Coordinates of C-alpha atoms in Angstrom, one line a residue:
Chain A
X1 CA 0.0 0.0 0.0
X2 CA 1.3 3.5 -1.2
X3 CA 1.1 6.8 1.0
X4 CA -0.2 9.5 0.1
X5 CA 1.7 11.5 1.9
X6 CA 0.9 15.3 1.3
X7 CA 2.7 16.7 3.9
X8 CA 6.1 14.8 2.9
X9 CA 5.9 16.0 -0.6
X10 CA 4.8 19.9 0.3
X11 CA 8.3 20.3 2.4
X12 CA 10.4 18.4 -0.5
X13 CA 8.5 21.2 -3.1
X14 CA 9.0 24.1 -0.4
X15 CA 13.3 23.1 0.1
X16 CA 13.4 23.4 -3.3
X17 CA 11.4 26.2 -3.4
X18 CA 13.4 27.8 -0.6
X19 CA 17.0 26.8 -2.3
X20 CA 15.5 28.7 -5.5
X21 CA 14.8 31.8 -3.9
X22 CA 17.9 32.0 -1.4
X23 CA 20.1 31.7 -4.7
X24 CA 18.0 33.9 -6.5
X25 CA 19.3 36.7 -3.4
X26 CA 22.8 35.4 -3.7
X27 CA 23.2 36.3 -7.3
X28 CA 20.8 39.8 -6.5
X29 CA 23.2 40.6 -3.9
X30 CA 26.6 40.1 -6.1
X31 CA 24.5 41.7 -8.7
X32 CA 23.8 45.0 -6.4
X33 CA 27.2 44.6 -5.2
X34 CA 29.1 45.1 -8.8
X35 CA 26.7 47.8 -9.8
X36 CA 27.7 49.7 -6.2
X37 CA 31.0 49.3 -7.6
X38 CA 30.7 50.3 -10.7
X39 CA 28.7 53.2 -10.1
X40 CA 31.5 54.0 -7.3
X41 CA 34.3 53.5 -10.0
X42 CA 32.6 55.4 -12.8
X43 CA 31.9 58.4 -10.0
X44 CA 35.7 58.0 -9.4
X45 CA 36.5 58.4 -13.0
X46 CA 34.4 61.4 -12.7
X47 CA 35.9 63.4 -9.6
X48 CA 39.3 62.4 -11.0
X49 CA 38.6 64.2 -14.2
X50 CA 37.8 67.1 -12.4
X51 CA 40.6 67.1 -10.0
X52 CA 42.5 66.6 -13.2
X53 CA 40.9 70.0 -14.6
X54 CA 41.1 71.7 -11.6
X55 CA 45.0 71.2 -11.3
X56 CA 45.3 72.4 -15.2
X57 CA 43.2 75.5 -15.4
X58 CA 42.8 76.1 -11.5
X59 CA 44.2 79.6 -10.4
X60 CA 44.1 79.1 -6.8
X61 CA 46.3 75.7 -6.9
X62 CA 49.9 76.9 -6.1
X63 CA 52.7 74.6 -7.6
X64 CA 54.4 74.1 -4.1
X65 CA 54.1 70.2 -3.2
X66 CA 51.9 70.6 -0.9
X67 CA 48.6 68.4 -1.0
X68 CA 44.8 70.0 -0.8
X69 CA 42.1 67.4 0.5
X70 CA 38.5 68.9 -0.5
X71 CA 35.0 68.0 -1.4
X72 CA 34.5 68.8 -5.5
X73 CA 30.8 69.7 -4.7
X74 CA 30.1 69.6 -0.8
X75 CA 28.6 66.1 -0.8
X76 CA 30.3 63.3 0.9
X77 CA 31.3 61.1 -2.1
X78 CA 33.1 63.5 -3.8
X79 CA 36.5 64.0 -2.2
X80 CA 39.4 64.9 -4.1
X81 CA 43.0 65.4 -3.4
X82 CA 45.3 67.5 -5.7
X83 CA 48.6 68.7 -5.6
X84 CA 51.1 70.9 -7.7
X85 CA 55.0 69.7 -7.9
X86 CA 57.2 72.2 -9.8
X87 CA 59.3 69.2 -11.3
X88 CA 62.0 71.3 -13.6
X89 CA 61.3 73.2 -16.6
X90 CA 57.9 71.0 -16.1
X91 CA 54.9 70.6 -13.8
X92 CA 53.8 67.3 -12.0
X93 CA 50.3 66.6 -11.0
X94 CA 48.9 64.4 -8.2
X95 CA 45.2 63.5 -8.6
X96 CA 43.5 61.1 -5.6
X97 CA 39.6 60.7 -5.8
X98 CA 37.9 58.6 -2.7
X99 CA 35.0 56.9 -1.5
X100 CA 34.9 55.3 1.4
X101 CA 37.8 52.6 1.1
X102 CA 38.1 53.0 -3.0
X103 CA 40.4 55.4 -4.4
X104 CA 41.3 56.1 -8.0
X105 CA 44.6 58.4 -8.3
X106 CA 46.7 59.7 -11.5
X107 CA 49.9 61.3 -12.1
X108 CA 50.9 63.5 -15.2
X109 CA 53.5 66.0 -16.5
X110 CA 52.1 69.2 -17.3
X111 CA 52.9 71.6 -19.9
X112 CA 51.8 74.7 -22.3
X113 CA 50.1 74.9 -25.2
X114 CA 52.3 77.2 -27.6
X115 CA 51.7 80.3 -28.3
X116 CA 51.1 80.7 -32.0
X117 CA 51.4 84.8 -32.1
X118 CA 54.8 84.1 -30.5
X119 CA 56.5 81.3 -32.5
X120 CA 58.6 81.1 -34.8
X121 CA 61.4 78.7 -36.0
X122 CA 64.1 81.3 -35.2
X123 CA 64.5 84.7 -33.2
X124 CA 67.5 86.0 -33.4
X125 CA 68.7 89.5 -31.2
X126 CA 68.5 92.6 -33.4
X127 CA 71.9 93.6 -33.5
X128 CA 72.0 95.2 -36.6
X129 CA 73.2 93.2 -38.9
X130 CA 72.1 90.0 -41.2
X131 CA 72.3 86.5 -40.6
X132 CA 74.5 84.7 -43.2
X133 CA 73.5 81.6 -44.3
X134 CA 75.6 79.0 -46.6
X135 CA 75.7 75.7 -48.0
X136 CA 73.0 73.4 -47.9
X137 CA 71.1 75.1 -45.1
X138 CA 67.5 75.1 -44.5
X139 CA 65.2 77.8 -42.2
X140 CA 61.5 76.5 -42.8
X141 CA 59.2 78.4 -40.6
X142 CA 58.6 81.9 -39.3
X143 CA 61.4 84.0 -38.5
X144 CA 61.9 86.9 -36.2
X145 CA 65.5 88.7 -37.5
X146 CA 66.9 91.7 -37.5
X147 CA 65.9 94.4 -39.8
X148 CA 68.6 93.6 -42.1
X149 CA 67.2 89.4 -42.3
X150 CA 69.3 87.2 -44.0
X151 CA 71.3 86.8 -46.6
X152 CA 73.3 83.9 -48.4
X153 CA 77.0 83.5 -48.0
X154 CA 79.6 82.1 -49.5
X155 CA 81.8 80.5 -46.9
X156 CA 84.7 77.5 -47.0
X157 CA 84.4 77.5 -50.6
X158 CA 80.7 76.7 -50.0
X159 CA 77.8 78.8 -51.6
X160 CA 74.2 78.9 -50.4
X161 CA 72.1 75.8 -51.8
X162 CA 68.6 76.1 -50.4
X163 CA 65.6 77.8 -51.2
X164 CA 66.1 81.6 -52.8
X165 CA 64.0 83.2 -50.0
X166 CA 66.9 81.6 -47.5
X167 CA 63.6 81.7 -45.3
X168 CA 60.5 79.9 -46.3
X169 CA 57.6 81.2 -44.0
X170 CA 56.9 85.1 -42.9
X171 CA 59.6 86.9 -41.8
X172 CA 58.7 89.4 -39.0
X173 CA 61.8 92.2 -37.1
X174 CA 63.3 90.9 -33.5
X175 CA 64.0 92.8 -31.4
X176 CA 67.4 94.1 -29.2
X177 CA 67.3 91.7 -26.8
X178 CA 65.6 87.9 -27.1
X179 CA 62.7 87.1 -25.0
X180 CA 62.8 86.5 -21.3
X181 CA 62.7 83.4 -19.7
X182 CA 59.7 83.0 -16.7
X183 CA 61.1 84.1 -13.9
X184 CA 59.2 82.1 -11.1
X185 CA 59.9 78.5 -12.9
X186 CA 63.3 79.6 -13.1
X187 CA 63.6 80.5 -9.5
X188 CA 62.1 77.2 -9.4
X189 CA 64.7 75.6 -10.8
X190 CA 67.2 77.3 -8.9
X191 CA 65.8 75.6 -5.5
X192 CA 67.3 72.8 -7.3
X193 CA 70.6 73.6 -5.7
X194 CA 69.7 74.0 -2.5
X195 CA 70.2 72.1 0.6
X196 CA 67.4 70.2 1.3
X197 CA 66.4 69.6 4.5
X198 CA 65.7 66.0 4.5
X199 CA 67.9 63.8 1.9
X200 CA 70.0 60.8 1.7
X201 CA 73.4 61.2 1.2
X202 CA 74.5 58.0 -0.1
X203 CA 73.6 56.0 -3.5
X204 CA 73.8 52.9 -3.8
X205 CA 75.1 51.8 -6.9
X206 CA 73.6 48.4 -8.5
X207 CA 70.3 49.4 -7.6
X208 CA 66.6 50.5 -8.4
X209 CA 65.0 53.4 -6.9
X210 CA 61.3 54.4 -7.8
X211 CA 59.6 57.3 -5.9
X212 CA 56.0 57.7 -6.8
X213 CA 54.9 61.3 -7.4
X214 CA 52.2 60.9 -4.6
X215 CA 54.7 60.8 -2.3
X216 CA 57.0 63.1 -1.2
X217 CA 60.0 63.8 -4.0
X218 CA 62.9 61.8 -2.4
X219 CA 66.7 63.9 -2.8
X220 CA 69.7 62.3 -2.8
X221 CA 71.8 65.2 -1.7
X222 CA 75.7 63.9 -2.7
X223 CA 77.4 67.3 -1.0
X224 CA 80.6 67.2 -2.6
X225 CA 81.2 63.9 -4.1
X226 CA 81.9 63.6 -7.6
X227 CA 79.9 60.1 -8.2
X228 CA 79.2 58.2 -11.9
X229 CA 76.0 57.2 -12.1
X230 CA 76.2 53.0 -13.8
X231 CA 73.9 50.0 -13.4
X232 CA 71.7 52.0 -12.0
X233 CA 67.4 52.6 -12.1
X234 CA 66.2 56.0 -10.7
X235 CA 62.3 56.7 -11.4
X236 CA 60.1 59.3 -11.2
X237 CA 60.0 61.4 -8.0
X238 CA 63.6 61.7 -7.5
X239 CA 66.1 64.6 -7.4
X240 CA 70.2 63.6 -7.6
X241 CA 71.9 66.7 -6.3
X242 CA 76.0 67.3 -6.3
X243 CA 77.8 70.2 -5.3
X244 CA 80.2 68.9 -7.9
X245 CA 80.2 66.9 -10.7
X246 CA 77.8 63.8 -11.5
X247 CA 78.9 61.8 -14.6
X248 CA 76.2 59.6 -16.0
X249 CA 77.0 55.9 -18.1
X250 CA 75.0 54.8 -21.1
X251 CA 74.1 51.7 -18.5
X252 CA 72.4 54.1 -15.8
X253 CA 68.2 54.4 -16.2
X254 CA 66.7 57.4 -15.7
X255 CA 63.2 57.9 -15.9
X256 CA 61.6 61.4 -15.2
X257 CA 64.2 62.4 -12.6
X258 CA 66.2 65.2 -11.7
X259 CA 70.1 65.9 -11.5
X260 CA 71.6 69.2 -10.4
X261 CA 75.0 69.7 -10.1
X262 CA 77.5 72.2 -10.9
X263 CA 79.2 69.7 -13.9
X264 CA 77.4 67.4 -15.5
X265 CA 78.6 64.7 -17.8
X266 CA 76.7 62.3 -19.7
X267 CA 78.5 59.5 -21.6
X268 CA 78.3 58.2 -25.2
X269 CA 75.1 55.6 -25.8
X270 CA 72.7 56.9 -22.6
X271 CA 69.7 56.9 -23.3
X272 CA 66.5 58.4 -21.5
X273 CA 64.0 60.9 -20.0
X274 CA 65.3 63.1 -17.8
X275 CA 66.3 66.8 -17.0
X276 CA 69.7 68.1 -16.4
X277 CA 70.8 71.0 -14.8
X278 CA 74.0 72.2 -14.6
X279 CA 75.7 75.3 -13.6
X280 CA 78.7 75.4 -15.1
X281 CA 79.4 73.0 -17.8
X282 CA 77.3 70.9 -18.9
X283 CA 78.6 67.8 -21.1
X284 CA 76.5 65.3 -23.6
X285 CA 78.8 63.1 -25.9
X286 CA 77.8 61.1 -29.1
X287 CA 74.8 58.8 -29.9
X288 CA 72.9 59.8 -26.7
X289 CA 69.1 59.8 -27.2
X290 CA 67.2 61.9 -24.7
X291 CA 64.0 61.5 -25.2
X292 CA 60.6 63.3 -24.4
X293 CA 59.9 65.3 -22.6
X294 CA 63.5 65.6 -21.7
X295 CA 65.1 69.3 -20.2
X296 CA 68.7 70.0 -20.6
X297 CA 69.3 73.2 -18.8
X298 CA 72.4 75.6 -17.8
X299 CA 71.8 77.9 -14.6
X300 CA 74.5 79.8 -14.2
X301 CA 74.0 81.4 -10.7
X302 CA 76.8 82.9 -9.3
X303 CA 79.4 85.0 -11.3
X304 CA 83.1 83.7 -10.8
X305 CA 85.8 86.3 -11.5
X306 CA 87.8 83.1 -13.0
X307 CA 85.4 81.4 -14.6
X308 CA 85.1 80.3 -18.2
X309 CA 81.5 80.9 -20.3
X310 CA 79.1 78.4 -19.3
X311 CA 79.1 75.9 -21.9
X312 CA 76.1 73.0 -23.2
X313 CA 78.0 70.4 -25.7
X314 CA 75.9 68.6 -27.3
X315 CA 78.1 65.4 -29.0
X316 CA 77.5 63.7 -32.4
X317 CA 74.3 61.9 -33.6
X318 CA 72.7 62.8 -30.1
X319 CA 68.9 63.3 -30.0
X320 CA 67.6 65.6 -27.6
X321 CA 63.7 66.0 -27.5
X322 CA 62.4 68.7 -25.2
X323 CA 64.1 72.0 -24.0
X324 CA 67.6 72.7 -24.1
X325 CA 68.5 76.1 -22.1
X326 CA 71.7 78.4 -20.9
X327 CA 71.2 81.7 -18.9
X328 CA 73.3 83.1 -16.8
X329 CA 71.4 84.9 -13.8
X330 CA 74.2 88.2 -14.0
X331 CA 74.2 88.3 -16.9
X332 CA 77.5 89.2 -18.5
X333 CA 78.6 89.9 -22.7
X334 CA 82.1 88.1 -22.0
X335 CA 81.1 84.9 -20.6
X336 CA 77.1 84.4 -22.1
X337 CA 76.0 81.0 -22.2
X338 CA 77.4 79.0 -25.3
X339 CA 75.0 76.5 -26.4
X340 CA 77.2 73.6 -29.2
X341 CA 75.7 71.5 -31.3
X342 CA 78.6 69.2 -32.8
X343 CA 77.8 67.3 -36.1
X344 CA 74.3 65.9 -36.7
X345 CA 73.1 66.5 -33.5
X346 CA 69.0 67.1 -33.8
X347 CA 67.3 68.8 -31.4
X348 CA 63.1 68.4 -31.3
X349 CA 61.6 70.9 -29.5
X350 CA 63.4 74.4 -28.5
X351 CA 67.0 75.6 -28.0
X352 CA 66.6 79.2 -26.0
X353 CA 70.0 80.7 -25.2
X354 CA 71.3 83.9 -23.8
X355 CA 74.2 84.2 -25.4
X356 CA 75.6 82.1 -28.2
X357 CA 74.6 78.7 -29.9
X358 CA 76.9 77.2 -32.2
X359 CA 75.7 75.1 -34.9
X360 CA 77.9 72.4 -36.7
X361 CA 77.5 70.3 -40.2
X362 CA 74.2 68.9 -40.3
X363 CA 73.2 70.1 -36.9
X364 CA 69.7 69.9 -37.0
X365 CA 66.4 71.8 -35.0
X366 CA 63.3 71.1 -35.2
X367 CA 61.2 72.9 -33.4
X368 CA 62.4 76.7 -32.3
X369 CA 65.6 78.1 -31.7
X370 CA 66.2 81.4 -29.9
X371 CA 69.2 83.0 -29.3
X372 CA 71.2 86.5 -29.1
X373 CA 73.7 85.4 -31.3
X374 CA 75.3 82.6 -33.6
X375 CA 78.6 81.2 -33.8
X376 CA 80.7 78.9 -36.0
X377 CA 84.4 78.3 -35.9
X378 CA 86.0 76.6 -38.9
X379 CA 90.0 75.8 -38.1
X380 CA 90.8 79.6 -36.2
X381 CA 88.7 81.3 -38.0
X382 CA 85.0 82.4 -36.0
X383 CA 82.2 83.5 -37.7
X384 CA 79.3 85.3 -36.3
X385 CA 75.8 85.0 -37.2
X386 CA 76.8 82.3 -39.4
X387 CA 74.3 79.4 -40.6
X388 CA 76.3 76.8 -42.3
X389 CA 74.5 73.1 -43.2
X390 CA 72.4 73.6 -40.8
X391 CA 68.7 72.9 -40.7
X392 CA 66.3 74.9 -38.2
X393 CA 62.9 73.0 -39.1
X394 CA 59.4 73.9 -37.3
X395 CA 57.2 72.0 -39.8
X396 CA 58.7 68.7 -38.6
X397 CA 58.0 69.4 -35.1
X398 CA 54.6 67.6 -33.9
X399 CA 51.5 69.2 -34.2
X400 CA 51.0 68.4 -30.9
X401 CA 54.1 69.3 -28.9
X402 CA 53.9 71.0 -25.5
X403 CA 56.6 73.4 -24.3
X404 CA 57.5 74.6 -20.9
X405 CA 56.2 77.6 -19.5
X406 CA 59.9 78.6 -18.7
X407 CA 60.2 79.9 -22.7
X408 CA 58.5 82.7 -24.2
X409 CA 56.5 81.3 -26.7
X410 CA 54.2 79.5 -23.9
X411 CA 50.8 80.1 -24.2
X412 CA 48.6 80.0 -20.7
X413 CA 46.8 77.0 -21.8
X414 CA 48.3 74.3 -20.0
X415 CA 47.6 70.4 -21.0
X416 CA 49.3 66.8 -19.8
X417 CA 51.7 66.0 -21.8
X418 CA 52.2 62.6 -20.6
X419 CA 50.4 59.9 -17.9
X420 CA 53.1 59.2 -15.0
X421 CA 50.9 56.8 -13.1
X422 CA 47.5 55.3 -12.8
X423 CA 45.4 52.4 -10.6
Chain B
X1 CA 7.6 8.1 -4.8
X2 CA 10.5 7.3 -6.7
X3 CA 11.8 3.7 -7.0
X4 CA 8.1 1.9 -6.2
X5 CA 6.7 0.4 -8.8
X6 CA 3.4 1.8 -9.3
X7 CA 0.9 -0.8 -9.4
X8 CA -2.9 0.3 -10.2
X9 CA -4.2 -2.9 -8.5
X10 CA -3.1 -1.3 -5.5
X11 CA -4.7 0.6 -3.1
X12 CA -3.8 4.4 -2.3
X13 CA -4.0 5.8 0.7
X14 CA -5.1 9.0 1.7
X15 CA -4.1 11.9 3.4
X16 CA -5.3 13.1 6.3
X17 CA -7.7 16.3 6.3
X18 CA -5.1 17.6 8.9
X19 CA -2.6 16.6 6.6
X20 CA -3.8 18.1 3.7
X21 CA -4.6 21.6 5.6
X22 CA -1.1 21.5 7.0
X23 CA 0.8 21.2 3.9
X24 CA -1.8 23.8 1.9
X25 CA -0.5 26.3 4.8
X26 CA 3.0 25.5 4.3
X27 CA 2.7 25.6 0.0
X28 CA 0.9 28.9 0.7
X29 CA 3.4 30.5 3.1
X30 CA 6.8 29.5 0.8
X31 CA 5.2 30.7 -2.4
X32 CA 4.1 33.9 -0.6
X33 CA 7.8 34.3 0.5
X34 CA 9.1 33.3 -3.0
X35 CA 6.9 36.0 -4.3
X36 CA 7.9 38.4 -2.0
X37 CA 11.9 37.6 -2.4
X38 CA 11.2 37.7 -5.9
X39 CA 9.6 41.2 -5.7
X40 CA 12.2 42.6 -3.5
X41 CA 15.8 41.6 -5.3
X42 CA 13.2 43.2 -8.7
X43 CA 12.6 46.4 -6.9
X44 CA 16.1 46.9 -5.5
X45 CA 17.6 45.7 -8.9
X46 CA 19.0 48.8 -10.9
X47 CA 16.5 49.2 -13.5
X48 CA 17.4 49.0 -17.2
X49 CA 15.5 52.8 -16.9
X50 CA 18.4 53.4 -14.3
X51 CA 21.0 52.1 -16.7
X52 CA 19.6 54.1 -19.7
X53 CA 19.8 57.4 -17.6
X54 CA 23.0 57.1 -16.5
X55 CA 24.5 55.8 -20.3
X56 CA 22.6 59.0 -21.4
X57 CA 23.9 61.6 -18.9
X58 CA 27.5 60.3 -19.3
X59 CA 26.7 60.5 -23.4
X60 CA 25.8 64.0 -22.9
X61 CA 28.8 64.9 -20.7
X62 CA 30.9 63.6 -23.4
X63 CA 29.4 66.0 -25.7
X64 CA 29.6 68.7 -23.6
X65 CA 33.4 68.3 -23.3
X66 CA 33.7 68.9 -27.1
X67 CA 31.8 72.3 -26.8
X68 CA 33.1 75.3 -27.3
X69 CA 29.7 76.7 -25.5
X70 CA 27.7 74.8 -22.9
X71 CA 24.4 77.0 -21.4
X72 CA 22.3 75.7 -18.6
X73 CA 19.2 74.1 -20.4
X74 CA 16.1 71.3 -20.3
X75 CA 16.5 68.8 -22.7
X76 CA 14.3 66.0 -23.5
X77 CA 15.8 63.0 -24.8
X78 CA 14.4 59.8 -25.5
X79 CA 12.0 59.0 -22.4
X80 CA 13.7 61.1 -20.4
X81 CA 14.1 65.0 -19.3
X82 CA 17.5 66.3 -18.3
X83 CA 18.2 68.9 -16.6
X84 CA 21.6 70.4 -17.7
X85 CA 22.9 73.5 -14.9
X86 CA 26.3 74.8 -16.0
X87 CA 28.1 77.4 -13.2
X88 CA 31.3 78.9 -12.7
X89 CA 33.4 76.5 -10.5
X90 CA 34.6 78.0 -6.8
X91 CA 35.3 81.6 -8.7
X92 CA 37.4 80.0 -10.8
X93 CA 37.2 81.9 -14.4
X94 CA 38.8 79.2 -15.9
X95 CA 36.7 76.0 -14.6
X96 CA 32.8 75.2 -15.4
X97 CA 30.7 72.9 -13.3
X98 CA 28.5 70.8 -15.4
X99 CA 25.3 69.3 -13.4
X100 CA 22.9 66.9 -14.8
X101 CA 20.1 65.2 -13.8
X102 CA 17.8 62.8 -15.8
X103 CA 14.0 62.3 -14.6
X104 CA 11.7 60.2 -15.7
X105 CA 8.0 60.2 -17.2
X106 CA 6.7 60.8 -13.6
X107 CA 9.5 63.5 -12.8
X108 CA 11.2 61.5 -10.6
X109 CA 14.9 61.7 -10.5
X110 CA 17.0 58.5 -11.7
X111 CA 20.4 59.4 -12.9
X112 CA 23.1 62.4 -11.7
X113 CA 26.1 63.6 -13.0
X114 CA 28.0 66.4 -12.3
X115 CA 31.6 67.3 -13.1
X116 CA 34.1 70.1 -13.4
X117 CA 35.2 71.0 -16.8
X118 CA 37.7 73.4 -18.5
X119 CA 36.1 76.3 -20.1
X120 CA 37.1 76.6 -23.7

């Protein structure tokens, strides 16, 4: 005889009934769960981009390293946390966004749009008289000369090649003295050779160091030891400082950093981003590829009763993209910056100098170049405002490059030119 | 039940009336929970309306980016009204803030954005 058993069966239906519904609240709940995270993330994304706009066209954020924790609209999910960090002839920027245990956080360079009204491929200082050029040399771009422009030259049994207007783009009158550089990054770069207060004075050799930009920028303060930077990794938020010399191997890695010191020497094959600032001398030999955005920069501060011109060399097939710079704080007509370009050196981006920049066979700028005066020296012989197989190129620069806001020609429009870091 | 041959020479017996009252209750009280579970993890679901709005505002933010001139404005797209307030961020001539807010058919709010933006 078979039960019927109602009872029996009604649980057996309502524990499968009841398993159905308990995972049907499992999956709801993962469900509610990754939507709270995604709407947290993509609210995130959101405060981010406006920390990110705050820090580029915000007035009242001041580039001095210090971190400002606010809410973006006075609600509670909307926390951000910027900060500023003059890093060279560029600008860092530090973005956190949070809620509750989330945070999203990016790191960029920042630069300046270029002013068009201002740029040209050349300025040369009006000192009333031409600018000879010879041989197979190329200007392509606008030009701000002297009233007298330029003229073609016949020079080591060389006569001028290139196009018949010696200048193909508008040519417009400099004036006495070149542009100025921006004073406050350039006291900012002068802070470069300070003490700091809190650094290491030892590197170790044989090693990697990476500082993140959200942390605080780590100095390695060498006082007066000459050291050679080889087999080594420095990253980002790092400054290498020497009251001396620092010479740097081709095997050293340098990312985004910082050295200051008053020589600087840089050895044939490196290759990487960084800026240099020296305030002497300032050495680059051959086949060295700096690339962007890279700063090469002579500060002379002090004046030295002794002391020889400070000098940027530039060596043979080296590559520098970014800004190459020499100004001399006192400013004196005998010992002006000298800025040297040796043989088939290219420079992409912008050579400013406040003195001289000599230019070699094949020597090659594109971008901008502006200076008081040339220079080229053939055997004893020294010509001034001399162009001789040289070619000063703005057309091949990218239509996108972003100068510093250090040179003259930068617009107040400031963009990222380049992602650091990002979670 | 399963395994017992079923044999229709047999006799079947039946339930109580206790029995069958019981289990009634019991099928009544689960499927009354079911339904209510059910109608719950529905109502606290994020709609597809939800998801819609929020696609939409983040569609129109895009947009906005691209402008060279935003202006505060109601807009009405698709089954939804938005409510687009542009102001000038913390005195700040350079920055805009962007707030939007989709409603639905009944005016009730379901999806907010707002975001600082660099004033072209």
């Amino acid at each position: 005889m078979i039960r019927a058993s109602a009872l029996y069966m009604v649980i057996v239906i309502a524990l499968v009934i009841g398993l159905l519904c308990s995972s049907l609240i499992v999956v709801a709940y993962y469900y509610k769960l990754q939507d709270q995270k995604m709407t947290r993330i993509t609210q995130l994304q959101t405060n981010l981009s406006s920390g990110v706009a705050i820090l580029l066209a915000g007035q009242n954020i001041s580039s001095n390293a210090e971190e400002k924790t606010f809410s973006l609209f006075g609600g509670d999910r909307d926390t951000v946390s910027i900060k500023k960090i003059p890093w060279g002839v560029y600008e860092v920027g530090a973005v956190r966004a949070m809620i509750q245990k989330d945070t999203l956080y990016k790191t960029f360079t920042i630069a300046n749009e270029v002013d068009s009204s201002k740029w040209g491929v050349l300025y040369l200082a009006d000192e009333d008289r031409p600018v000879s050029v010879s041989g197979k040399s190329v200007i392509k771009g606008d030009a701000y000369l002297s009233k007298a422009g330029a003229k073609a030259a016949y020079i080591n049994n060389a006569a001028y090649e290139g196009d018949k207007n010696i200048v193909t783009g508008k040519t417009h009158n400099s004036d006495k003295t070149i542009p100025t550089l921006d004073t406050k990054r350039l006291s900012q770069i002068e802070h470069l050779f300070d003490q700091p207060l809190k650094a290491d004075t030892n590197l170790v050799m044989d090693d990697s160091v990476k500082n993140s930009f959200l942390a605080g920028t780590r100095f390695f303060d060498l006082r007066r030891k000459t050291i050679t930077l080889s087999n080594i990794k420095l990253e980002d938020n790092i400054i290498v400082h020497s009251d001396t010399s620092i010479i740097i191997e081709p095997s050293a890695t340098l990312n985004q950093v910082i050295i200051a010191a008053k020589y600087i020497h840089v050895k044939a094959g490196f290759q990487g981003a960084c800026q240099l600032f020296a305030t002497d001398s300032l050495t680059i030999e051959k086949n060295c590829n700096f690339l962007y955005p890279s700063g090469i920069g002579l500060y002379r501060l002090k004046s030295y009763s002794y002391s020889v011109p400070p000098h940027i060399f530039i060596g043979e097939q080296t590559q520098v993209q970014g800004q190459v710079f020499g100004y001399y704080k006192n400013f004196n007509a005998q010992k002006a910056p000298v800025i040297t370009l040796a043989k088939n050196a290219t420079i992409t981006g912008q050579i400013y100098s406040q003195g001289y920049v000599e230019l070699n066979n094949g020597g090659m700028v594109k971008g901008n170049l502006t200076t008081k005066r040339f220079l080229y020296q053939s055997g004893y012989t020294r010509y001034e405002n001399y162009i001789i197989n040289t070619k000063l190129d703005e057309t091949q620069l990218s239509r996108y490059y972003l100068t510093s806001d250090l040179m003259p020609v930068a617009s107040s429009k400031r963009k990222v030119l380049q992602w650091l870091e990002s979670n | 039940m399963a395994g017992v041959k079923l044999s229709f020479n047999s006799r079947l017996r039946a339930s109580s009336v206790m029995e069958v009252v019981i289990s009634m209750i019991v099928i009544l009280v689960v499927f009354t929970t079911a339904m209510m579970i059910a109608a719950n993890v529905m109502r606290a679901s994020p709609s597809a309306q939800k998801l819609q709005a929020r696609a939409l505002l983040n569609d129109l933010m895009a947009i906005n980016e691209k402008n060279e001139e935003v202006e505060s404005a109601t807009l009405t797209l698709g089954n939804f009204q938005v409510k687009q307030d542009i102001k000038n961020y913390q005195n700040e001539p350079g920055l805009i803030d962007i707030h939007l807010i989709a409603y639905d058919s009944n005016h009730q709010e379901v999806a907010e954005l707002e975001k600082v933006l660099i004033k072209r």
